[in-house]
Coordinates of C-alpha atoms and ligand atoms in Angstrom, one line a residue:
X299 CA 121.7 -80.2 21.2
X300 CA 121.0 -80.9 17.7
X301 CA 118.9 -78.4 16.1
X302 CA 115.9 -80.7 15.0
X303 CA 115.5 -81.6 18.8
X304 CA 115.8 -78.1 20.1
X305 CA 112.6 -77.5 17.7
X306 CA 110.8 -80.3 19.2
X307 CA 111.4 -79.5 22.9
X308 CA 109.8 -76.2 21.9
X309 CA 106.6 -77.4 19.9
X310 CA 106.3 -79.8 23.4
X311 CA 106.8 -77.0 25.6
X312 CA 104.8 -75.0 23.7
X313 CA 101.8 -77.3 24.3
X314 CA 102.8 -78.7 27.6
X315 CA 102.9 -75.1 28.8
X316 CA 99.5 -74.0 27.2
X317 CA 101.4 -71.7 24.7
X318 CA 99.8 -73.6 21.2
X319 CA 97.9 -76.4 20.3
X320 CA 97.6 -77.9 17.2
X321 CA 94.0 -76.9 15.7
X322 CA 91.3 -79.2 16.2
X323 CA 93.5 -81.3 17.8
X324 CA 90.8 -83.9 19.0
X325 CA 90.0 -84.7 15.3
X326 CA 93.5 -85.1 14.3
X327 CA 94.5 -81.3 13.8
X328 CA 93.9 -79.3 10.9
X329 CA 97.3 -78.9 8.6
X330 CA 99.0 -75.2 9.2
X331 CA 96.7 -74.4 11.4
X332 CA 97.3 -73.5 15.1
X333 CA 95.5 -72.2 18.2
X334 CA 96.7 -70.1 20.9
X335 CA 96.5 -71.5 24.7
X336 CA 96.0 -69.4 27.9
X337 CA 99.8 -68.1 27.8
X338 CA 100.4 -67.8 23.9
X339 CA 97.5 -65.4 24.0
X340 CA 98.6 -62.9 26.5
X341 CA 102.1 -63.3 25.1
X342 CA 100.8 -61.8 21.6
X343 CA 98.7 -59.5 22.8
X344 CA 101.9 -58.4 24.6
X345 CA 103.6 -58.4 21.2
X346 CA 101.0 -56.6 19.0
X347 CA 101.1 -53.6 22.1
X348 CA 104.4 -53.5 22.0
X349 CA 104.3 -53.0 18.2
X350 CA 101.5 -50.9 17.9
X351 CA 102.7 -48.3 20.8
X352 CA 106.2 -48.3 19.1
X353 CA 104.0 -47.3 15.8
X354 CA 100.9 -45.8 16.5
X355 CA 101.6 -44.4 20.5
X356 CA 104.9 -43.2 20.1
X357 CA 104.9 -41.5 16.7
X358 CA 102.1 -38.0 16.2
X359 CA 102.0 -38.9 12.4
X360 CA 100.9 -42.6 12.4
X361 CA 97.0 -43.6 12.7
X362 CA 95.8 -47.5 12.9
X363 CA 92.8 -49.1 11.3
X364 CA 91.3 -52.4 11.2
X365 CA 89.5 -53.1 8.5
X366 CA 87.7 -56.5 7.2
X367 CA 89.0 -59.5 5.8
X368 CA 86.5 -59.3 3.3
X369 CA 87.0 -57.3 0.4
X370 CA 85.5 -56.4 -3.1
X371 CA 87.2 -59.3 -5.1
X372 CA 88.6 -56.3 -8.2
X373 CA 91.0 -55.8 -5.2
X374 CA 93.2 -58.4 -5.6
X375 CA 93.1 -58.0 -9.6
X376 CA 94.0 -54.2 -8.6
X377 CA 97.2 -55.5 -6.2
X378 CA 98.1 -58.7 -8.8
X379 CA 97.2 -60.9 -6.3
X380 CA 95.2 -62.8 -8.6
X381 CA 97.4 -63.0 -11.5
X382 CA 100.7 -63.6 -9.6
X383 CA 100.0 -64.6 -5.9
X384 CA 101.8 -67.8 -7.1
X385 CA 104.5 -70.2 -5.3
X386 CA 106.3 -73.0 -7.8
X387 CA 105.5 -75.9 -6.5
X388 CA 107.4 -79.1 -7.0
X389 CA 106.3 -83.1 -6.3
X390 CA 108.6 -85.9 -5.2
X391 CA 107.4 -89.3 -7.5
X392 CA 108.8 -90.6 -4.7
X393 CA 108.0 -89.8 -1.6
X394 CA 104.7 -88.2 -3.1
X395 CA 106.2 -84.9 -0.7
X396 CA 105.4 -81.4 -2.1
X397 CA 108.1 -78.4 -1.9
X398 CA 108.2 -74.9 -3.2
X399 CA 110.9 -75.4 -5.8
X400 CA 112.6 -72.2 -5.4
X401 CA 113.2 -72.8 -1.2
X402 CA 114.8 -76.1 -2.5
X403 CA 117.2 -74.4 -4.6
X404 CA 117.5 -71.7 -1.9
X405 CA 118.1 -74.1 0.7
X406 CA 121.1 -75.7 -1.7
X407 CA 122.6 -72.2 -2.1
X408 CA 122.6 -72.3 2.3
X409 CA 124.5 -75.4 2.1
X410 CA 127.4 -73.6 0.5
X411 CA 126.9 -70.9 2.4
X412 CA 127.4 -72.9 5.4
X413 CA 130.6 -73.8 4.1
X414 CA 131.7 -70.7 3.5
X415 CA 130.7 -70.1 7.3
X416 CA 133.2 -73.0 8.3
X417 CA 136.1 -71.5 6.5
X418 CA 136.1 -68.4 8.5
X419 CA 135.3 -69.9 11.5
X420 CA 138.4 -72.0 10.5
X421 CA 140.6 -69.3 9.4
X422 CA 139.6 -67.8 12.9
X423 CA 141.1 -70.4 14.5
X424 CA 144.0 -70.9 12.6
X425 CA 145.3 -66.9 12.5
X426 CA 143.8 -65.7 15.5
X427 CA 144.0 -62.1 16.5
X428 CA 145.6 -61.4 13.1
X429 CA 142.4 -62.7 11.3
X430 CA 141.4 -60.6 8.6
X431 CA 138.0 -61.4 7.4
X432 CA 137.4 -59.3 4.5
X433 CA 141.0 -60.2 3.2
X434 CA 140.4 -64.0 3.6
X435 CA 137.0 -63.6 2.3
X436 CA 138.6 -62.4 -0.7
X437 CA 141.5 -64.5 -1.2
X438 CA 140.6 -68.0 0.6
X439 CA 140.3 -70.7 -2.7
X440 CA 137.3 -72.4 -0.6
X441 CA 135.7 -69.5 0.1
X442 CA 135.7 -68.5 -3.5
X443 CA 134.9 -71.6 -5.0
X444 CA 131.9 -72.1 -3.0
X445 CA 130.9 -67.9 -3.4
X446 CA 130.8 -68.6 -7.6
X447 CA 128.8 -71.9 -7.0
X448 CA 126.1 -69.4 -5.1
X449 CA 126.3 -66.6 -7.4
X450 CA 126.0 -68.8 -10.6
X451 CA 123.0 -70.9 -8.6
X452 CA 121.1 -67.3 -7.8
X453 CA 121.6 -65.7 -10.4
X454 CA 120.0 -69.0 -12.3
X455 CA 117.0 -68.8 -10.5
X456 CA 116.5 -65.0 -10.1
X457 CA 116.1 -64.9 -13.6
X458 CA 114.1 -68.2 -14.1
X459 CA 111.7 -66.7 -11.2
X460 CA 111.5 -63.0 -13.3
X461 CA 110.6 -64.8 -16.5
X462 CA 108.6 -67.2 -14.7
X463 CA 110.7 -70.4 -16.3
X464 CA 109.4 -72.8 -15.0
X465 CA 111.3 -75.4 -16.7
X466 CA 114.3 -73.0 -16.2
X467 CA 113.4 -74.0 -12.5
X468 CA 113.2 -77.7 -12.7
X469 CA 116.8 -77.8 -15.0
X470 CA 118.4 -76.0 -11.7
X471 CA 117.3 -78.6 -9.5
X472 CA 118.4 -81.4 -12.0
X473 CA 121.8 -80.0 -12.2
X474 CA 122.3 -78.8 -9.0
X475 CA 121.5 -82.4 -7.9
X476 CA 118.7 -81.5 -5.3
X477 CA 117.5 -84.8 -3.6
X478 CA 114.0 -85.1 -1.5
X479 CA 115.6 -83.9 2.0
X480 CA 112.9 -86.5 3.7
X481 CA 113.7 -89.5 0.8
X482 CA 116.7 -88.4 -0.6
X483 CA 115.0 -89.6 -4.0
X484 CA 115.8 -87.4 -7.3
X485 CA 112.4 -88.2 -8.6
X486 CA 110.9 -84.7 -9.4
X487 CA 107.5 -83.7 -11.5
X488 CA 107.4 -81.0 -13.3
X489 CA 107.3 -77.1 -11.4
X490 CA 103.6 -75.6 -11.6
X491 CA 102.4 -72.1 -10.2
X492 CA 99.9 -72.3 -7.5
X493 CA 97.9 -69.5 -6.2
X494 CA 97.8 -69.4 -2.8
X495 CA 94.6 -67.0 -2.1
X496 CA 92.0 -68.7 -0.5
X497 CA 88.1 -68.5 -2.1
X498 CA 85.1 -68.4 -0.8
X499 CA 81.5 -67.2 -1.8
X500 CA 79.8 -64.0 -0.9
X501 CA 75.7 -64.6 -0.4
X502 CA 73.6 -67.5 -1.1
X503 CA 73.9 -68.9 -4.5
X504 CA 70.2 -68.6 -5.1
X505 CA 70.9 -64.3 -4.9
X506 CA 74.1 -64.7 -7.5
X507 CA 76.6 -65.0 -4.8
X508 CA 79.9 -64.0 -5.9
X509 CA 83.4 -65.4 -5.5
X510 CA 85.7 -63.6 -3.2
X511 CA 88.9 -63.7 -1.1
X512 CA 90.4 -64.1 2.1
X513 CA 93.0 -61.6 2.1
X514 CA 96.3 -62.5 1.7
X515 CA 97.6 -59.5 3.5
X516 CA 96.4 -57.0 5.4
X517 CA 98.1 -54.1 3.5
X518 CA 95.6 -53.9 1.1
X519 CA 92.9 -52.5 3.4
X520 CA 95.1 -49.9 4.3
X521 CA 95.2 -48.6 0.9
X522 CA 92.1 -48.8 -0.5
X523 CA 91.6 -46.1 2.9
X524 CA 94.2 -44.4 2.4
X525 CA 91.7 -41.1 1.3
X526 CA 89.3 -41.8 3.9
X527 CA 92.0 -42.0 6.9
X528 CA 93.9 -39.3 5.0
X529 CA 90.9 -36.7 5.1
X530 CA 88.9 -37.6 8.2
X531 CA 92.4 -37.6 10.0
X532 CA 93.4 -34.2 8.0
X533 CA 96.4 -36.0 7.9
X534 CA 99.8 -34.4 5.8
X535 CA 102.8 -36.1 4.3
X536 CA 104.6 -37.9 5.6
X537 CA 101.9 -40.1 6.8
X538 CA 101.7 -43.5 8.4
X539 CA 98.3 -46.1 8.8
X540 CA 99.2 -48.9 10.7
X541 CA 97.2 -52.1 11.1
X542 CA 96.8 -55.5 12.9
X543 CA 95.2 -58.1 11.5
X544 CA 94.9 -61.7 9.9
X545 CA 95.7 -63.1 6.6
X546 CA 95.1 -66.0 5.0
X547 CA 97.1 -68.1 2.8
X548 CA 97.4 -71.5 1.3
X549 CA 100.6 -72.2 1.4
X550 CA 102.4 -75.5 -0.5
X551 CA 104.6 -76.6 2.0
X552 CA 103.8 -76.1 6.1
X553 CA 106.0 -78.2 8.0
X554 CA 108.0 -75.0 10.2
X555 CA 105.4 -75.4 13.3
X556 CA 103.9 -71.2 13.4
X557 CA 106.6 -70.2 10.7
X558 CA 104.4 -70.7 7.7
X559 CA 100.6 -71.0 8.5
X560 CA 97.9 -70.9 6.7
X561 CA 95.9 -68.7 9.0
X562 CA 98.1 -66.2 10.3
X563 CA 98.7 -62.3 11.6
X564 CA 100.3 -59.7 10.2
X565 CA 101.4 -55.9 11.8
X566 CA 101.9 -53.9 8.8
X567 CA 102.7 -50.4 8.4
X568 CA 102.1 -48.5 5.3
X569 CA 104.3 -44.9 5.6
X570 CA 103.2 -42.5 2.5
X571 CA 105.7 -39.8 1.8
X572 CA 106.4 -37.6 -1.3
X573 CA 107.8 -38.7 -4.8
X574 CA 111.5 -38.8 -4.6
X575 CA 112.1 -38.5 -0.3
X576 CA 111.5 -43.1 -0.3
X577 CA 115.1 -44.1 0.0
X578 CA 115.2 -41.8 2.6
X579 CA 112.2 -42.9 4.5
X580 CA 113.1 -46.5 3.4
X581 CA 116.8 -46.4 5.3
X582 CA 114.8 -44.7 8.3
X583 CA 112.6 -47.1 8.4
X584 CA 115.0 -49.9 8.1
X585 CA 117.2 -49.0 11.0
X586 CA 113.7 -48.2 12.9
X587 CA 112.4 -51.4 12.9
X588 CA 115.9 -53.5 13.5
X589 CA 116.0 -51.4 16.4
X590 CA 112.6 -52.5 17.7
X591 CA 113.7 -56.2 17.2
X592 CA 117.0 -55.4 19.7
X593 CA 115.7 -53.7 22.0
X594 CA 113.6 -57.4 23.3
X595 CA 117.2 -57.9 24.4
X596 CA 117.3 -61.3 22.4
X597 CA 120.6 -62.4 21.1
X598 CA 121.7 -59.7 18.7
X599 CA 123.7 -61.6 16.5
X600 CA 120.0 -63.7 15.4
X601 CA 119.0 -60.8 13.5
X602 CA 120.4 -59.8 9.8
X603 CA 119.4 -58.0 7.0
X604 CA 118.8 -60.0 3.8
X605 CA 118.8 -57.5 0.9
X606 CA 116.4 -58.5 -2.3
X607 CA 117.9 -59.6 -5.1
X608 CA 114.7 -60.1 -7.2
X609 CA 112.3 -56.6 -6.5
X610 CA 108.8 -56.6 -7.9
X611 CA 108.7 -54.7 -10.5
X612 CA 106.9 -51.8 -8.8
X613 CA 109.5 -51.5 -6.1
X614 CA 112.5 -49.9 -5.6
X615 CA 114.1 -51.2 -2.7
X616 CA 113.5 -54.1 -0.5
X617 CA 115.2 -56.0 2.5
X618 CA 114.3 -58.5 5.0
X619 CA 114.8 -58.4 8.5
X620 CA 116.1 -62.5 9.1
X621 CA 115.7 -64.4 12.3
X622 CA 117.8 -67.4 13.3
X623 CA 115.3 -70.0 14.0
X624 CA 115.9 -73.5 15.2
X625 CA 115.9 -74.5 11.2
X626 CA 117.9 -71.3 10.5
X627 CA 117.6 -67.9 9.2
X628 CA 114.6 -67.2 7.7
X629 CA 112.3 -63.8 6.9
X630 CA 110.7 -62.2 9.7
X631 CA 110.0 -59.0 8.6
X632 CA 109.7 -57.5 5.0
X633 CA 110.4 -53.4 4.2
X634 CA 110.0 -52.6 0.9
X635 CA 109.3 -49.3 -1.2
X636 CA 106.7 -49.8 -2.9
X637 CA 106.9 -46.7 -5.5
X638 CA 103.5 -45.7 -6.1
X639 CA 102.3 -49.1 -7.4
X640 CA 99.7 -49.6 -5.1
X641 CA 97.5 -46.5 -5.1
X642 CA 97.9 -45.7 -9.0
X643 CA 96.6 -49.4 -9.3
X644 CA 93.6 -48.6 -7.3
X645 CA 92.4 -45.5 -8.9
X646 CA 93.3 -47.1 -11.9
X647 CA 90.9 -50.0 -11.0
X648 CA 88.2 -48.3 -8.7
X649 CA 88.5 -44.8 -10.8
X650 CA 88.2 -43.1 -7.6
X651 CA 91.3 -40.6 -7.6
X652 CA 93.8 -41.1 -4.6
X653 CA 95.9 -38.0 -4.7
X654 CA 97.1 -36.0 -2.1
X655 CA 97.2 -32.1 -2.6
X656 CA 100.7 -30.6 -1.6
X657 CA 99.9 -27.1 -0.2
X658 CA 103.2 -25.7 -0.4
X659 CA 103.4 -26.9 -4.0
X660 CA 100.4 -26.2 -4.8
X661 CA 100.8 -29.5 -7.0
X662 CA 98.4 -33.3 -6.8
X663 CA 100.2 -36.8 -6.8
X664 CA 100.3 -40.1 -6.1
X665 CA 102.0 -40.5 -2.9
X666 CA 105.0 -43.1 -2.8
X667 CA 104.9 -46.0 -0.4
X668 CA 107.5 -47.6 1.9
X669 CA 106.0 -50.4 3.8
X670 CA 107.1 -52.3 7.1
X671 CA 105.4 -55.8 7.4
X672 CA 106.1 -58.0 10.1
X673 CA 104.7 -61.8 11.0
X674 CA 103.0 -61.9 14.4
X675 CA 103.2 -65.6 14.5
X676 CA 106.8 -65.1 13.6
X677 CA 107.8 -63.2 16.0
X678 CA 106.4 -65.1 18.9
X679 CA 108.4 -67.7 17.5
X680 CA 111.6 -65.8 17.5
X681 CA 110.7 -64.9 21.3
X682 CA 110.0 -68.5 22.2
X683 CA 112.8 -70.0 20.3
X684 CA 115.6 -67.6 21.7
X685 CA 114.0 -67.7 25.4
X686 CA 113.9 -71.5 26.0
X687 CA 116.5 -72.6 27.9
X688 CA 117.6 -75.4 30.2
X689 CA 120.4 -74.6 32.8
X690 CA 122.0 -76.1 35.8
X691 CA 121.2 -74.3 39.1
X692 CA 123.0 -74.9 42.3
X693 CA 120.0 -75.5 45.2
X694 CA 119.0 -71.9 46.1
X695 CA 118.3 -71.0 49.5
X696 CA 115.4 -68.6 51.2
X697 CA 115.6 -65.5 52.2
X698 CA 115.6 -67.1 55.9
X699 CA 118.2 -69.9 55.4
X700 CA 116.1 -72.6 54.5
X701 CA 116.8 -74.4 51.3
X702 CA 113.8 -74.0 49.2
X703 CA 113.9 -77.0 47.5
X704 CA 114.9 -76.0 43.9
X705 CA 116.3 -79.0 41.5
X706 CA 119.4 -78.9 39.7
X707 CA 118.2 -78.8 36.8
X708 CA 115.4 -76.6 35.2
X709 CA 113.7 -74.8 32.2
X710 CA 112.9 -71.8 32.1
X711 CA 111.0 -69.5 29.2
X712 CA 113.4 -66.0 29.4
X713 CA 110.7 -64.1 28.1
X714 CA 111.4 -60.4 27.5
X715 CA 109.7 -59.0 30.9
X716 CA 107.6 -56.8 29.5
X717 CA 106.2 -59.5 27.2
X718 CA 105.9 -62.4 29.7
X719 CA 102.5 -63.4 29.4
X720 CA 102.3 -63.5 33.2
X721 CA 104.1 -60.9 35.4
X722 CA 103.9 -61.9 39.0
X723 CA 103.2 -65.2 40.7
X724 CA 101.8 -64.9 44.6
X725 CA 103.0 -68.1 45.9
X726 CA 102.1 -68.8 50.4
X727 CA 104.6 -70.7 51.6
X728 CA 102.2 -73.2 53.4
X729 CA 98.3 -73.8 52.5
X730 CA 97.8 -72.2 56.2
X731 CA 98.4 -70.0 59.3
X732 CA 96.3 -67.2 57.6
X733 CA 98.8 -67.3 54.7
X734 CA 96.3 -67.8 52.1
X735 CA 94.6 -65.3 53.2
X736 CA 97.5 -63.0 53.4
X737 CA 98.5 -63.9 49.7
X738 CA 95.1 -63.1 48.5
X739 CA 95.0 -59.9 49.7
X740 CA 98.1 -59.3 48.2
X741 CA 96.8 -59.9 45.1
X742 CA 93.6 -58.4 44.9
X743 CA 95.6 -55.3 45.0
X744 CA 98.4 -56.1 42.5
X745 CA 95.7 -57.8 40.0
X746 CA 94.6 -54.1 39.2
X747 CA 98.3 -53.3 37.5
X748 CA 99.3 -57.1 36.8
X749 CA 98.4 -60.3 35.4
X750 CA 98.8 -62.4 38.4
X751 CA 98.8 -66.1 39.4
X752 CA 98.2 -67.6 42.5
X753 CA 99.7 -70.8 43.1
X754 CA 99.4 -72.7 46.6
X755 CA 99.9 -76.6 45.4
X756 CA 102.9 -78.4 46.1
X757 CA 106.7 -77.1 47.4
X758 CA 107.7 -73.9 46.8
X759 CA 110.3 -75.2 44.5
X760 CA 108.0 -77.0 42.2
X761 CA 106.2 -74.2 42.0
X762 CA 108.9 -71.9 41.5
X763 CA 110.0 -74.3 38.4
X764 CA 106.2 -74.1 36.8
X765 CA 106.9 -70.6 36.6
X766 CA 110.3 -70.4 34.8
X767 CA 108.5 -72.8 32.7
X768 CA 106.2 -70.5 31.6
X769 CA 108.1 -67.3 32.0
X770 CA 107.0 -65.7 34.9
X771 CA 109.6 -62.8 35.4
X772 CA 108.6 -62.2 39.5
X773 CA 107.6 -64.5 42.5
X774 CA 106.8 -63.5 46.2
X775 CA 106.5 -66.1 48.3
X776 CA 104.4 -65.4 51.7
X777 CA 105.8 -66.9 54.9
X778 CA 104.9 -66.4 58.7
X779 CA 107.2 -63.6 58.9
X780 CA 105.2 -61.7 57.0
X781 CA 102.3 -61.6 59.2
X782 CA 104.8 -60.0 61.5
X783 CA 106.9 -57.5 59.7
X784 CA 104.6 -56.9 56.4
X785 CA 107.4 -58.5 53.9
X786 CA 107.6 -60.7 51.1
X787 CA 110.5 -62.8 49.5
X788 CA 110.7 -61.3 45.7
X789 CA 112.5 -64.2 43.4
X790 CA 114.1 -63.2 40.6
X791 CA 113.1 -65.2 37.1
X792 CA 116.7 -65.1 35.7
X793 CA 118.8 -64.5 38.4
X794 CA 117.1 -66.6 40.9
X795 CA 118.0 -63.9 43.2
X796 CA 115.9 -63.5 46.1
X797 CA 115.3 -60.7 48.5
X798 CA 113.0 -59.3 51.6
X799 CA 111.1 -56.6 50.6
X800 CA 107.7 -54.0 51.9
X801 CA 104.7 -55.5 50.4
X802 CA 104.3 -51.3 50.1
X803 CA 106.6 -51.4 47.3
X804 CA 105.8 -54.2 45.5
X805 CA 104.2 -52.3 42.9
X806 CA 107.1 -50.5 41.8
X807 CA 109.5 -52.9 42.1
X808 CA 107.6 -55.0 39.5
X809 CA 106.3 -52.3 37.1
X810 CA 110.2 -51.6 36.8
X811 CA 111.1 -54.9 36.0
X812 CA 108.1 -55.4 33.6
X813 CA 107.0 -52.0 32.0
X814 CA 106.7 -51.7 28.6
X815 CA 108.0 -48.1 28.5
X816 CA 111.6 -49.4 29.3
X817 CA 111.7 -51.2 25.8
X818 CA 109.9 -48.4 24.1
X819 CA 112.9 -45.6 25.7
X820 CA 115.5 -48.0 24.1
X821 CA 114.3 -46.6 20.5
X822 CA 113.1 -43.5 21.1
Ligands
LIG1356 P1 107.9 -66.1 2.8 O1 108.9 -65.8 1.7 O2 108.5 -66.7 4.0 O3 106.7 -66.9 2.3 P2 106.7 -63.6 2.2 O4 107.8 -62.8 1.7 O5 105.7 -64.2 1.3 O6 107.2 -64.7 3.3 P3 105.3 -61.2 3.0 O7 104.3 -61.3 2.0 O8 106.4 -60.2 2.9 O9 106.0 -62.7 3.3 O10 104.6 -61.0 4.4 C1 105.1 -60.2 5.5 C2 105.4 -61.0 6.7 O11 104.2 -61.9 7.1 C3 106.5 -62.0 6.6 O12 107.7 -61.4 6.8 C4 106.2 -63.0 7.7 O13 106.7 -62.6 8.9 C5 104.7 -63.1 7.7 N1 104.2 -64.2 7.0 C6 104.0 -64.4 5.6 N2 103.5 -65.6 5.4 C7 103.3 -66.2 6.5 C8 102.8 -67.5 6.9 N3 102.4 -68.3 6.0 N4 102.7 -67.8 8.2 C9 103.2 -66.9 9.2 N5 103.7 -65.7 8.9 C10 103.8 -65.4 7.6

């Protein structure tokens, strides 16, 4: 399936499914801006657990906070937001579209990329086992020819974006030839920074309100408390605070669906250590968090690390943790080290002092900063996007013999277990005979350790189907037998795998298949 209509299945399952729903959808919807439906909700607060026990539960020297959105506006003249929170933008005379102009250029260096991608999938083909893809890398004229094209284009617009050229950026995309994807037209403006912070006013304008921010990131709050979490937590180095939270930005271009909101949440972590121990911590850090990613047990070969090639000044080191999405790979995760950039600027700003005293030493500094941040929005994304499938299933049969009425075709949301949004569906085989009843009590026991559905409408098989559909990993139908011997038929989401088991041990036999400590022993 082409890739553009593997993204729209999703955005329609998505909403068909009561995943997300376009904001304000009834007056039209509101650009960027998303909601959450009854199953997108329970699968992010499965997410943010599953990131918050991996940080907060399962290490002794990380804390979490949650502090405001609101913030003293010198802030984000401390952090530069104010000064260089900027995107260059880019108009279309045309087709009166806006872009950021550096993702055009960056999406023309992909297309030679791509190229480069066919060669050795090529060269593969051609040499087989003997395929030496380092050597061909090296030596294949194509390969070469389209690997200076890239380096000449980045290396262009790293240094256009570090001297903030603007014009430097608009001659790239003149000579590079970058059409309007949408019009193909080569009708540019002229590139302009835009800030992407949103304002608002603090108090009524008849007390002197003042203009402040929405934050932009959550990483902020962290370290303007960095002393208070430090010293109420007596806290020693190396240190984490992690936090969950929303951010708000106004971003120039929102077409990806949740990839680039404008209200959105972030999981970051900020890890403090000592002067001179960050590339330590950073690489820690770095094989930490892929880890996290692979141990959802989505297709390994979607993540890669994209290593910086323009750092902010004030860091020194930085990669990305990419995800390949229906439009390709993009950023899903940042980890940077962040020197101590961010706590000098604030005492230097708030001249409050934010040292920490080294015992041993006996010596005061600014700690050093390495900083995981992660998209919420984007990683329910990546789940969604790798989990959807459609498959062919040959009828499947009951545990007594009787077909049960499954299609031959179906869709079906493979949803890490432990972050399906629903865990157990408790499904009577027939609206009577005391199997309601049955069911129910069933349930009232199970809904103390699972989120549960009951579902009693229509053939088993339909109803088997609305669960793949939304990702249910178990399914126990109740049939007359029951009554009898006290078993259920357990159905397996994946397998479609069915089998007689002691309501007794139902329990177990789902936590196992569901708990969250199963991803957590994978990295740690
Ligand atoms: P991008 O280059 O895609 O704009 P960024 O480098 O500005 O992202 P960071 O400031 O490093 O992003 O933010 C950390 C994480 O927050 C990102 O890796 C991403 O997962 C998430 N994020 C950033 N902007 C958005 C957005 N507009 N919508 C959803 N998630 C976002």
């Amino acid at each position: 399936m082409a890739q553009d209509d593997q993204f729209k299945k999703l955005i329609a399952h998505a909403k068909e499914y009561g995943y997300i729903f376009q904001s304000s959808e009834i007056y039209d919807g509101l650009s960027a801006v998303y909601d959450y439906g009854q199953y997108g909700v329970e699968l992010k607060n499965n997410i943010k657990k599953y990131w918050w026990d991996a940080m907060v539960k399962m290490n002794e020297n990380i804390v979490g906070i949650d502090t405001a959105i609101f913030m003293h506006p010198e802030i984000w003249n401390a952090s530069g937001h104010t000064s260089a929170f900027n995107d260059p933008l880019i108009d279309n005379k045309d087709s009166k579209k806006r872009y950021r102009a550096d993702e055009l250029i960056e999406d023309h260096i992909q297309k030679y990329q791509s190229k480069i991608e066919k060669e050795i999938k090529k060269g593969r083909k051609k040499f087989g086992d003997d395929f030496e893809e380092k050597q061909f890398l090296e030596t294949n004229p194509n390969v070469l020819r389209n690997k200076v094209k890239i380096d000449e284009i980045q290396s262009r617009l790293v240094k256009a974006l570090e001297a903030d050229d603007l014009n430097e950026i608009k001659q790239i995309i003149i000579d590079c030839e970058i059409a309007d994807p949408v019009s193909g037209s080569k009708n540019w403006t002229d590139v302009r920074q835009f800030n992407l912070m949103f304002e608002t006013q603090l108090g009524s304008t008849a007390d002197g309100a003042s203009k402040i921010y929405l934050r932009p990131e959550t990483a902020q709050g962290i370290f303007v408390n960095y002393l208070n979490v430090q010293k109420t937590g007596r806290m020693k180095l190396p240190f984490g605070i992690a936090q969950i939270g929303k951010a708000f930005r106004n971003e120039i271009v929102a077409r990806q669906f949740i990839f680039r909101m404008r209200e959105f949440e972030q999981m970051e972590m900020q890890f403090f250590v000592k002067p001179g121990t960050e590339k330590e911590w950073f690489e820690y850090w770095k094989e930490m968090r892929i880890k996290w990613h692979k141990a959802m047990g989505l297709p390994e070969e979607k993540y890669r690390f994209h290593k910086h090639d323009k750092l902010a000044h004030y860091a020194n080191a930085a990669y990305d943790i990419e995800f390949e999405f229906p439009f390709g790979f993009k950023e899903l995760e940042g980890i940077h080290s962040r020197t101590d950039f961010d706590l000098s600027q604030h005492q230097k700003f708030s001249g409050k002092k934010l040292q920490y005293f080294d015992h041993e030493s006996g010596e005061s500094f600014v700690p050093y900063v390495v900083e995981t941040s992660i998209g919420l929005d984007r990683t329910f994304l990546s789940i969604l996007s790798a989990c959807l499938k459609e498959e062919e299933v040959k009828p499947a049969r009951l545990a007594g013999g009787k077909d049960n009425g499954e299609t031959d075709t179906r869709v079906v949301l493979q949803i890490p277990p432990a972050l399906a949004p629903i865990k157990l569906a408790v499904l009577p085989l027939v609206k009577k005979d005391g199997l309601p009843e049955k069911a129910r009590e069933i349930m009232d026991e199970l809904k103390f350790d699972f989120i549960c559905q009951y579902d009693e409408k229509d053939s088993i098989g339909r109803r088997y189907r609305r669960q793949d559909a939304i990702g249910t990993p178990c399914c126990i139908t109740i049939d007359h037998k029951t009554l009898e011997d006290n078993k259920v038929t357990i159905r397996n989401r994946d397998t479609m795998e069915q089998e007689r088991v002691q309501i007794s041990e139902l329990a177990k036999i789902v936590d196992d298949k569901v708990s969250m400590k199963k991803l957590l022993k994978k990295i740690f």
